[in-house]
Amino acid sequence: MALKRIELDLYIYDGLIGDIPLEPQYQIKKQRIDTHNNITLEIGELIRDYISVYFNDDYISYTKWIRAVVTYFDSSDHPFTFDNPKVFEYIAFDGYGFFEDGTNPELQRHALISSNNIYIPENTAGKFPIFAEGVGKVTIDSTDTEITDSGNTNQKIQYISIPANSNEIKVYDTDDTTLLKTVSITNVCEPKFTPYKITFLNKYGAFEDLYMFKKTTEQLNVNSDLYKRNTIANSTATYNTSEGQRSRYNVNGVTNIKLNTGFIIENMNTTIEELFLSENVWIRYENKTLPILPKSQSLDFKTSLNDKLINYTIDFEFAFDKINNVR
């Protein structure tokens, strides 16, 4: 019998794979188009509505279990009697693929960063994101960290602590012997400027740190409205010269901050690209984690051949008004 339509129950949940909710988040029915042999559903955007990302320097694993229960109906509108319904189970990240990756690409299942290099200030510890299902151990210099996967969504992305002044990270497969990725660490001594830590959600759905080491400039942009008022006192028919005719109201401002990476190698271009494409970016500023927006909207990729020494200057805007108007 030919396929006529399907019904989909979509469950999106936290915890262990067996912690299935009593009711699905979505119930979808779809008919087959007469000229097609199959039925296609896009569930990615539906799932993303249930992944809310927050960051306060705490590096939490934001993943979800997905259970899709699909019932197939034949041309007589009866459920198929063989292997029906079908159940599909996935782990979901708030990541993305590029156009050239093709349809529904599966991203890296080990180290959750693209670059093979990390820059960290001297005497400063760091964080390194990995996917627990695909990693057996992480070796930082000569120290091994064994990775265990409890199956809970709150630890599918694990952030391995990088001790201060480390030099190299090696990520191994679940067999503990197959080397999957090597990342070099550069410890930067910056005696003049204050390094700022930028954290963003990268293409793998993991928090990634990028330090900006060189010159920083800040700018306050103020906006307001004006009105003209009558300052004459009716009783005396005079006015006070210390009172202005024109007055401001709805005054507020937004702070912009311009940061420089300092000299980095060409391999870091992928990190800068993912920063520009991220919807979630924060800065560690005056001992607080504050949301910012990349204000720079274009990126000229630099290379050692064309530019010799590579430094990126990036404009950011704090994602809130200077005067608190949260109600």
mmCIF file of C-alpha atoms in Angstrom:
data_model
loop_
_atom_site.group_PDB
_atom_site.id
_atom_site.type_symbol
_atom_site.label_atom_id
_atom_site.label_comp_id
_atom_site.label_asym_id
_atom_site.label_seq_id
_atom_site.Cartn_x
_atom_site.Cartn_y
_atom_site.Cartn_z
ATOM 1 C CA MET A 1 0.000 0.000 0.000
ATOM 2 C CA ALA A 2 1.255 3.486 -0.844
ATOM 3 C CA LEU A 3 2.093 6.030 1.820
ATOM 4 C CA LYS A 4 -0.653 8.629 2.258
ATOM 5 C CA ARG A 5 0.229 10.602 5.394
ATOM 6 C CA ILE A 6 2.144 10.519 8.673
ATOM 7 C CA GLU A 7 1.578 11.592 12.250
ATOM 8 C CA LEU A 8 4.558 12.713 14.331
ATOM 9 C CA ASP A 9 4.791 12.933 18.116
ATOM 10 C CA LEU A 10 7.885 14.980 18.984
ATOM 11 C CA TYR A 11 9.328 14.834 22.516
ATOM 12 C CA ILE A 12 12.028 17.313 23.612
ATOM 13 C CA TYR A 13 13.392 16.811 27.110
ATOM 14 C CA ASP A 14 16.283 16.895 29.586
ATOM 15 C CA GLY A 15 17.835 14.203 31.746
ATOM 16 C CA LEU A 16 18.298 10.567 30.764
ATOM 17 C CA ILE A 17 17.056 9.108 27.512
ATOM 18 C CA GLY A 18 14.371 7.192 29.400
ATOM 19 C CA ASP A 19 12.931 10.324 31.099
ATOM 20 C CA ILE A 20 10.319 10.730 28.363
ATOM 21 C CA PRO A 21 7.543 13.275 29.068
ATOM 22 C CA LEU A 22 3.979 12.023 29.312
ATOM 23 C CA GLU A 23 2.901 14.298 26.467
ATOM 24 C CA PRO A 24 4.825 15.348 23.348
ATOM 25 C CA GLN A 25 5.794 18.972 22.818
ATOM 26 C CA TYR A 26 4.504 18.804 19.221
ATOM 27 C CA GLN A 27 1.977 16.665 17.354
ATOM 28 C CA ILE A 28 2.229 17.079 13.599
ATOM 29 C CA LYS A 29 0.162 15.605 10.776
ATOM 30 C CA LYS A 30 1.266 15.847 7.148
ATOM 31 C CA GLN A 31 -0.070 14.529 3.847
ATOM 32 C CA ARG A 32 2.143 13.218 1.061
ATOM 33 C CA ILE A 33 2.232 15.451 -2.022
ATOM 34 C CA ASP A 34 0.866 13.458 -4.960
ATOM 35 C CA THR A 35 4.008 13.870 -7.069
ATOM 36 C CA HIS A 36 6.355 12.814 -4.228
ATOM 37 C CA ASN A 37 7.283 9.395 -2.909
ATOM 38 C CA ASN A 38 8.053 10.534 0.629
ATOM 39 C CA ILE A 39 7.144 13.093 3.284
ATOM 40 C CA THR A 40 9.689 15.574 4.625
ATOM 41 C CA LEU A 41 9.447 17.350 7.988
ATOM 42 C CA GLU A 42 11.813 20.014 9.350
ATOM 43 C CA ILE A 43 12.006 19.695 13.125
ATOM 44 C CA GLY A 44 15.217 21.633 13.806
ATOM 45 C CA GLU A 45 13.553 24.997 14.402
ATOM 46 C CA LEU A 46 10.892 23.385 16.595
ATOM 47 C CA ILE A 47 13.582 21.833 18.775
ATOM 48 C CA ARG A 48 15.551 25.073 18.984
ATOM 49 C CA ASP A 49 12.559 26.788 20.618
ATOM 50 C CA TYR A 50 13.210 24.549 23.643
ATOM 51 C CA ILE A 51 16.955 25.218 23.948
ATOM 52 C CA SER A 52 17.384 28.415 25.981
ATOM 53 C CA VAL A 53 21.037 29.372 26.419
ATOM 54 C CA TYR A 54 22.284 31.335 29.452
ATOM 55 C CA PHE A 55 25.838 31.985 30.540
ATOM 56 C CA ASN A 56 27.278 33.400 33.740
ATOM 57 C CA ASP A 57 30.806 32.033 33.518
ATOM 58 C CA ASP A 58 29.363 28.631 34.496
ATOM 59 C CA TYR A 59 29.806 26.485 31.308
ATOM 60 C CA ILE A 60 26.591 24.440 31.395
ATOM 61 C CA SER A 61 25.737 21.680 28.904
ATOM 62 C CA TYR A 62 22.715 22.849 26.899
ATOM 63 C CA THR A 63 21.568 19.750 25.058
ATOM 64 C CA LYS A 64 18.223 17.971 24.694
ATOM 65 C CA TRP A 65 17.050 14.447 24.050
ATOM 66 C CA ILE A 66 14.782 14.181 21.019
ATOM 67 C CA ARG A 67 12.303 11.347 20.534
ATOM 68 C CA ALA A 68 10.342 11.317 17.271
ATOM 69 C CA VAL A 69 7.529 8.755 17.054
ATOM 70 C CA VAL A 70 6.261 8.506 13.469
ATOM 71 C CA THR A 71 3.088 6.636 12.494
ATOM 72 C CA TYR A 72 2.642 5.875 8.789
ATOM 73 C CA PHE A 73 -0.781 5.627 7.104
ATOM 74 C CA ASP A 74 -1.540 3.901 3.802
ATOM 75 C CA SER A 75 -3.781 5.028 0.942
ATOM 76 C CA SER A 76 -6.798 3.651 2.801
ATOM 77 C CA ASP A 77 -5.843 5.857 5.758
ATOM 78 C CA HIS A 78 -5.010 2.834 7.932
ATOM 79 C CA PRO A 79 -1.768 2.575 9.920
ATOM 80 C CA PHE A 80 0.837 0.355 8.315
ATOM 81 C CA THR A 81 0.859 -3.039 10.007
ATOM 82 C CA PHE A 82 4.616 -3.647 9.685
ATOM 83 C CA ASP A 83 7.245 -1.828 11.782
ATOM 84 C CA ASN A 84 4.849 0.977 12.669
ATOM 85 C CA PRO A 85 5.172 3.364 14.416
ATOM 86 C CA LYS A 86 8.908 4.005 14.084
ATOM 87 C CA VAL A 87 10.878 5.655 16.873
ATOM 88 C CA PHE A 88 13.890 7.900 16.198
ATOM 89 C CA GLU A 89 16.077 9.206 19.038
ATOM 90 C CA TYR A 90 18.699 11.950 18.853
ATOM 91 C CA ILE A 91 20.777 14.272 21.009
ATOM 92 C CA ALA A 92 20.308 17.932 20.000
ATOM 93 C CA PHE A 93 22.765 20.846 20.218
ATOM 94 C CA ASP A 94 22.171 24.510 19.394
ATOM 95 C CA GLY A 95 24.742 24.353 16.596
ATOM 96 C CA TYR A 96 24.759 24.732 12.834
ATOM 97 C CA GLY A 97 26.444 23.563 9.674
ATOM 98 C CA PHE A 98 27.618 25.641 6.749
ATOM 99 C CA PHE A 99 25.993 25.520 3.318
ATOM 100 C CA GLU A 100 28.905 23.558 1.870
ATOM 101 C CA ASP A 101 28.400 20.860 4.541
ATOM 102 C CA GLY A 102 25.183 19.748 2.828
ATOM 103 C CA THR A 103 21.835 18.714 4.298
ATOM 104 C CA ASN A 104 21.686 17.930 8.023
ATOM 105 C CA PRO A 105 25.446 17.543 8.558
ATOM 106 C CA GLU A 106 26.636 15.739 11.669
ATOM 107 C CA LEU A 107 29.345 17.855 13.254
ATOM 108 C CA GLN A 108 32.405 16.783 15.241
ATOM 109 C CA ARG A 109 31.737 14.200 17.927
ATOM 110 C CA HIS A 110 34.862 14.871 19.989
ATOM 111 C CA ALA A 111 36.504 18.288 20.534
ATOM 112 C CA LEU A 112 33.840 20.978 20.142
ATOM 113 C CA ILE A 113 36.039 23.723 18.704
ATOM 114 C CA SER A 114 37.192 24.258 15.112
ATOM 115 C CA SER A 115 40.652 25.751 15.627
ATOM 116 C CA ASN A 116 43.764 23.821 16.578
ATOM 117 C CA ASN A 117 45.032 26.706 18.712
ATOM 118 C CA ILE A 118 44.041 28.455 21.928
ATOM 119 C CA TYR A 119 45.439 31.692 23.367
ATOM 120 C CA ILE A 120 45.236 32.124 27.156
ATOM 121 C CA PRO A 121 46.852 34.756 29.410
ATOM 122 C CA GLU A 122 49.806 33.543 31.449
ATOM 123 C CA ASN A 123 48.931 32.053 34.848
ATOM 124 C CA THR A 124 45.270 31.725 33.818
ATOM 125 C CA ALA A 125 43.227 28.519 33.692
ATOM 126 C CA GLY A 126 40.825 27.808 30.836
ATOM 127 C CA LYS A 127 37.991 25.579 29.618
ATOM 128 C CA PHE A 128 37.962 23.119 26.716
ATOM 129 C CA PRO A 129 34.617 21.730 25.404
ATOM 130 C CA ILE A 130 34.259 18.083 24.363
ATOM 131 C CA PHE A 131 31.354 15.783 23.447
ATOM 132 C CA ALA A 132 31.280 13.086 26.120
ATOM 133 C CA GLU A 133 29.868 10.351 23.851
ATOM 134 C CA GLY A 134 32.777 10.513 21.446
ATOM 135 C CA VAL A 135 35.778 10.969 23.750
ATOM 136 C CA GLY A 136 37.564 8.433 25.947
ATOM 137 C CA LYS A 137 40.211 10.673 27.456
ATOM 138 C CA VAL A 138 41.756 14.130 27.204
ATOM 139 C CA THR A 139 45.474 14.540 27.815
ATOM 140 C CA ILE A 140 46.740 17.995 28.791
ATOM 141 C CA ASP A 141 50.518 17.919 28.629
ATOM 142 C CA SER A 142 51.194 14.656 30.483
ATOM 143 C CA THR A 143 48.014 14.529 32.593
ATOM 144 C CA ASP A 144 45.110 12.304 31.494
ATOM 145 C CA THR A 145 41.455 13.033 32.208
ATOM 146 C CA GLU A 146 39.207 10.026 31.688
ATOM 147 C CA ILE A 147 35.808 10.935 30.226
ATOM 148 C CA THR A 148 32.681 9.156 31.437
ATOM 149 C CA ASP A 149 29.213 9.571 29.963
ATOM 150 C CA SER A 150 26.313 9.089 32.375
ATOM 151 C CA GLY A 151 23.779 9.585 29.577
ATOM 152 C CA ASN A 152 22.346 12.738 31.153
ATOM 153 C CA THR A 153 21.956 15.800 28.948
ATOM 154 C CA ASN A 154 23.563 17.978 31.638
ATOM 155 C CA GLN A 155 26.988 16.428 30.912
ATOM 156 C CA LYS A 156 26.884 15.565 27.218
ATOM 157 C CA ILE A 157 29.020 18.667 26.656
ATOM 158 C CA GLN A 158 31.832 18.614 29.209
ATOM 159 C CA TYR A 159 34.212 21.505 29.801
ATOM 160 C CA ILE A 160 37.634 20.160 30.704
ATOM 161 C CA SER A 161 39.676 22.447 32.967
ATOM 162 C CA ILE A 162 42.932 23.623 31.393
ATOM 163 C CA PRO A 163 45.538 24.244 34.135
ATOM 164 C CA ALA A 164 47.393 27.539 33.952
ATOM 165 C CA ASN A 165 50.457 27.592 31.663
ATOM 166 C CA SER A 166 49.595 24.321 29.904
ATOM 167 C CA ASN A 167 50.990 23.752 26.418
ATOM 168 C CA GLU A 168 49.021 21.078 24.563
ATOM 169 C CA ILE A 169 45.697 19.252 24.554
ATOM 170 C CA LYS A 170 45.210 15.836 22.964
ATOM 171 C CA VAL A 171 41.734 14.355 22.500
ATOM 172 C CA TYR A 172 41.370 10.571 22.118
ATOM 173 C CA ASP A 173 38.549 8.359 20.876
ATOM 174 C CA THR A 174 36.560 6.116 23.217
ATOM 175 C CA ASP A 175 39.230 3.432 22.783
ATOM 176 C CA ASP A 176 41.663 5.800 24.620
ATOM 177 C CA THR A 177 44.322 5.239 21.920
ATOM 178 C CA THR A 178 43.110 6.818 18.650
ATOM 179 C CA LEU A 179 44.161 10.467 18.552
ATOM 180 C CA LEU A 180 41.338 12.653 17.214
ATOM 181 C CA LYS A 181 42.596 16.205 17.695
ATOM 182 C CA THR A 182 45.640 18.075 18.967
ATOM 183 C CA VAL A 183 45.306 21.671 20.169
ATOM 184 C CA SER A 184 48.284 23.906 20.917
ATOM 185 C CA ILE A 185 48.034 26.403 23.779
ATOM 186 C CA THR A 186 49.843 29.740 23.649
ATOM 187 C CA ASN A 187 50.284 31.425 27.019
ATOM 188 C CA VAL A 188 50.387 35.163 26.380
ATOM 189 C CA CYS A 189 52.265 37.593 28.593
ATOM 190 C CA GLU A 190 50.539 40.969 28.263
ATOM 191 C CA PRO A 191 52.215 43.513 30.584
ATOM 192 C CA LYS A 192 50.533 46.653 29.243
ATOM 193 C CA PHE A 193 46.873 46.041 28.389
ATOM 194 C CA THR A 194 44.108 44.251 30.297
ATOM 195 C CA PRO A 195 43.025 41.066 28.455
ATOM 196 C CA TYR A 196 39.256 40.603 28.129
ATOM 197 C CA LYS A 197 37.645 37.174 27.855
ATOM 198 C CA ILE A 198 34.937 36.877 25.193
ATOM 199 C CA THR A 199 32.742 33.761 25.415
ATOM 200 C CA PHE A 200 30.435 32.807 22.555
ATOM 201 C CA LEU A 201 28.277 29.894 21.488
ATOM 202 C CA ASN A 202 30.158 28.311 18.595
ATOM 203 C CA LYS A 203 28.941 26.227 15.640
ATOM 204 C CA TYR A 204 28.921 23.058 17.772
ATOM 205 C CA GLY A 205 26.575 24.554 20.373
ATOM 206 C CA ALA A 206 29.380 24.808 22.966
ATOM 207 C CA PHE A 207 30.776 27.800 24.841
ATOM 208 C CA GLU A 208 34.165 28.843 23.488
ATOM 209 C CA ASP A 209 36.517 31.446 24.972
ATOM 210 C CA LEU A 210 38.503 33.975 22.964
ATOM 211 C CA TYR A 211 40.808 36.420 24.753
ATOM 212 C CA MET A 212 41.342 39.930 23.403
ATOM 213 C CA PHE A 213 44.800 40.999 24.499
ATOM 214 C CA LYS A 214 45.596 44.407 23.074
ATOM 215 C CA LYS A 215 44.252 47.958 22.992
ATOM 216 C CA THR A 216 40.709 48.562 24.250
ATOM 217 C CA THR A 217 38.623 51.684 23.712
ATOM 218 C CA GLU A 218 35.134 52.441 25.021
ATOM 219 C CA GLN A 219 32.539 54.876 23.717
ATOM 220 C CA LEU A 220 29.170 55.950 25.113
ATOM 221 C CA ASN A 221 26.503 56.769 22.517
ATOM 222 C CA VAL A 222 23.631 58.787 24.020
ATOM 223 C CA ASN A 223 20.170 59.241 22.567
ATOM 224 C CA SER A 224 17.392 61.506 23.824
ATOM 225 C CA ASP A 225 14.318 63.515 22.812
ATOM 226 C CA LEU A 226 13.821 67.269 23.188
ATOM 227 C CA TYR A 227 10.800 69.407 23.981
ATOM 228 C CA LYS A 228 10.313 73.158 24.315
ATOM 229 C CA ARG A 229 8.620 74.449 27.438
ATOM 230 C CA ASN A 230 7.118 77.738 28.614
ATOM 231 C CA THR A 231 9.148 79.132 31.537
ATOM 232 C CA ILE A 232 7.198 82.373 32.153
ATOM 233 C CA ALA A 233 5.771 82.745 35.663
ATOM 234 C CA ASN A 234 2.152 83.951 35.319
ATOM 235 C CA SER A 235 2.225 85.904 38.587
ATOM 236 C CA THR A 236 5.153 88.131 37.553
ATOM 237 C CA ALA A 237 5.167 87.795 33.757
ATOM 238 C CA THR A 238 8.916 87.133 33.968
ATOM 239 C CA TYR A 239 11.076 84.104 33.510
ATOM 240 C CA ASN A 240 14.128 82.727 35.290
ATOM 241 C CA THR A 241 17.240 82.751 33.076
ATOM 242 C CA SER A 242 18.547 79.666 34.903
ATOM 243 C CA GLU A 243 15.692 77.623 33.409
ATOM 244 C CA GLY A 244 16.135 76.437 29.825
ATOM 245 C CA GLN A 245 13.440 76.589 27.190
ATOM 246 C CA ARG A 246 14.611 73.332 25.640
ATOM 247 C CA SER A 247 14.703 70.228 27.838
ATOM 248 C CA ARG A 248 15.742 66.602 27.351
ATOM 249 C CA TYR A 249 13.700 63.519 28.146
ATOM 250 C CA ASN A 250 13.928 59.759 27.452
ATOM 251 C CA VAL A 251 17.680 60.020 27.900
ATOM 252 C CA ASN A 252 19.657 56.794 27.661
ATOM 253 C CA GLY A 253 22.817 55.433 26.152
ATOM 254 C CA VAL A 254 24.622 52.336 24.907
ATOM 255 C CA THR A 255 28.301 51.603 25.522
ATOM 256 C CA ASN A 256 30.471 50.350 22.677
ATOM 257 C CA ILE A 257 33.787 48.632 23.254
ATOM 258 C CA LYS A 258 36.494 48.110 20.620
ATOM 259 C CA LEU A 259 38.859 45.199 21.263
ATOM 260 C CA ASN A 260 41.980 43.816 19.590
ATOM 261 C CA THR A 261 42.972 40.168 19.548
ATOM 262 C CA GLY A 262 46.688 40.765 19.486
ATOM 263 C CA PHE A 263 48.839 38.740 17.103
ATOM 264 C CA ILE A 264 47.355 35.329 16.322
ATOM 265 C CA ILE A 265 48.016 32.671 13.692
ATOM 266 C CA GLU A 266 45.963 32.134 10.561
ATOM 267 C CA ASN A 267 44.297 28.979 11.932
ATOM 268 C CA MET A 268 42.311 31.211 14.314
ATOM 269 C CA ASN A 269 40.303 32.628 11.392
ATOM 270 C CA THR A 270 37.684 29.918 11.949
ATOM 271 C CA THR A 271 37.251 31.048 15.562
ATOM 272 C CA ILE A 272 36.810 34.695 14.533
ATOM 273 C CA GLU A 273 34.296 33.635 11.879
ATOM 274 C CA GLU A 274 32.191 31.685 14.382
ATOM 275 C CA LEU A 275 32.302 34.633 16.804
ATOM 276 C CA PHE A 276 30.865 36.898 14.090
ATOM 277 C CA LEU A 277 28.118 34.350 13.330
ATOM 278 C CA SER A 278 27.155 33.710 16.964
ATOM 279 C CA GLU A 279 23.826 34.890 18.379
ATOM 280 C CA ASN A 280 25.075 34.540 21.977
ATOM 281 C CA VAL A 281 28.193 36.456 23.079
ATOM 282 C CA TRP A 282 29.391 37.599 26.504
ATOM 283 C CA ILE A 283 32.335 39.526 27.944
ATOM 284 C CA ARG A 284 33.962 39.143 31.344
ATOM 285 C CA TYR A 285 33.986 42.807 32.379
ATOM 286 C CA GLU A 286 34.757 44.237 35.834
ATOM 287 C CA ASN A 287 34.206 40.806 37.447
ATOM 288 C CA LYS A 288 30.799 40.405 35.813
ATOM 289 C CA THR A 289 29.602 38.384 32.819
ATOM 290 C CA LEU A 290 27.748 40.807 30.543
ATOM 291 C CA PRO A 291 25.990 40.198 27.195
ATOM 292 C CA ILE A 292 27.414 41.943 24.138
ATOM 293 C CA LEU A 293 26.642 42.100 20.421
ATOM 294 C CA PRO A 294 29.259 42.032 17.669
ATOM 295 C CA LYS A 295 28.757 45.437 16.067
ATOM 296 C CA SER A 296 31.215 44.753 13.248
ATOM 297 C CA GLN A 297 29.176 43.304 10.387
ATOM 298 C CA SER A 298 31.919 42.406 7.925
ATOM 299 C CA LEU A 299 35.080 40.366 8.278
ATOM 300 C CA ASP A 300 38.146 40.545 6.044
ATOM 301 C CA PHE A 301 39.999 37.296 6.590
ATOM 302 C CA LYS A 302 43.689 37.887 7.191
ATOM 303 C CA THR A 303 46.500 35.592 6.172
ATOM 304 C CA SER A 304 50.178 35.449 7.018
ATOM 305 C CA LEU A 305 50.983 35.759 3.292
ATOM 306 C CA ASN A 306 49.007 38.956 2.771
ATOM 307 C CA ASP A 307 49.160 40.552 6.206
ATOM 308 C CA LYS A 308 52.312 39.118 7.809
ATOM 309 C CA LEU A 309 51.185 39.642 11.428
ATOM 310 C CA ILE A 310 47.467 38.996 12.024
ATOM 311 C CA ASN A 311 45.487 41.152 14.463
ATOM 312 C CA TYR A 312 41.714 41.569 14.431
ATOM 313 C CA THR A 313 39.978 44.726 15.668
ATOM 314 C CA ILE A 314 36.341 44.022 16.553
ATOM 315 C CA ASP A 315 33.625 46.445 17.673
ATOM 316 C CA PHE A 316 31.102 45.231 20.236
ATOM 317 C CA GLU A 317 28.036 46.843 21.761
ATOM 318 C CA PHE A 318 26.797 46.044 25.250
ATOM 319 C CA ALA A 319 23.383 44.421 24.844
ATOM 320 C CA PHE A 320 21.583 46.712 27.289
ATOM 321 C CA ASP A 321 20.899 50.380 27.904
ATOM 322 C CA LYS A 322 23.243 52.276 30.224
ATOM 323 C CA ILE A 323 20.419 53.584 32.417
ATOM 324 C CA ASN A 324 18.476 50.682 33.846
ATOM 325 C CA ASN A 325 14.985 50.709 32.318
ATOM 326 C CA VAL A 326 14.083 47.063 32.961
ATOM 327 C CA ARG A 327 10.537 47.010 34.303
#
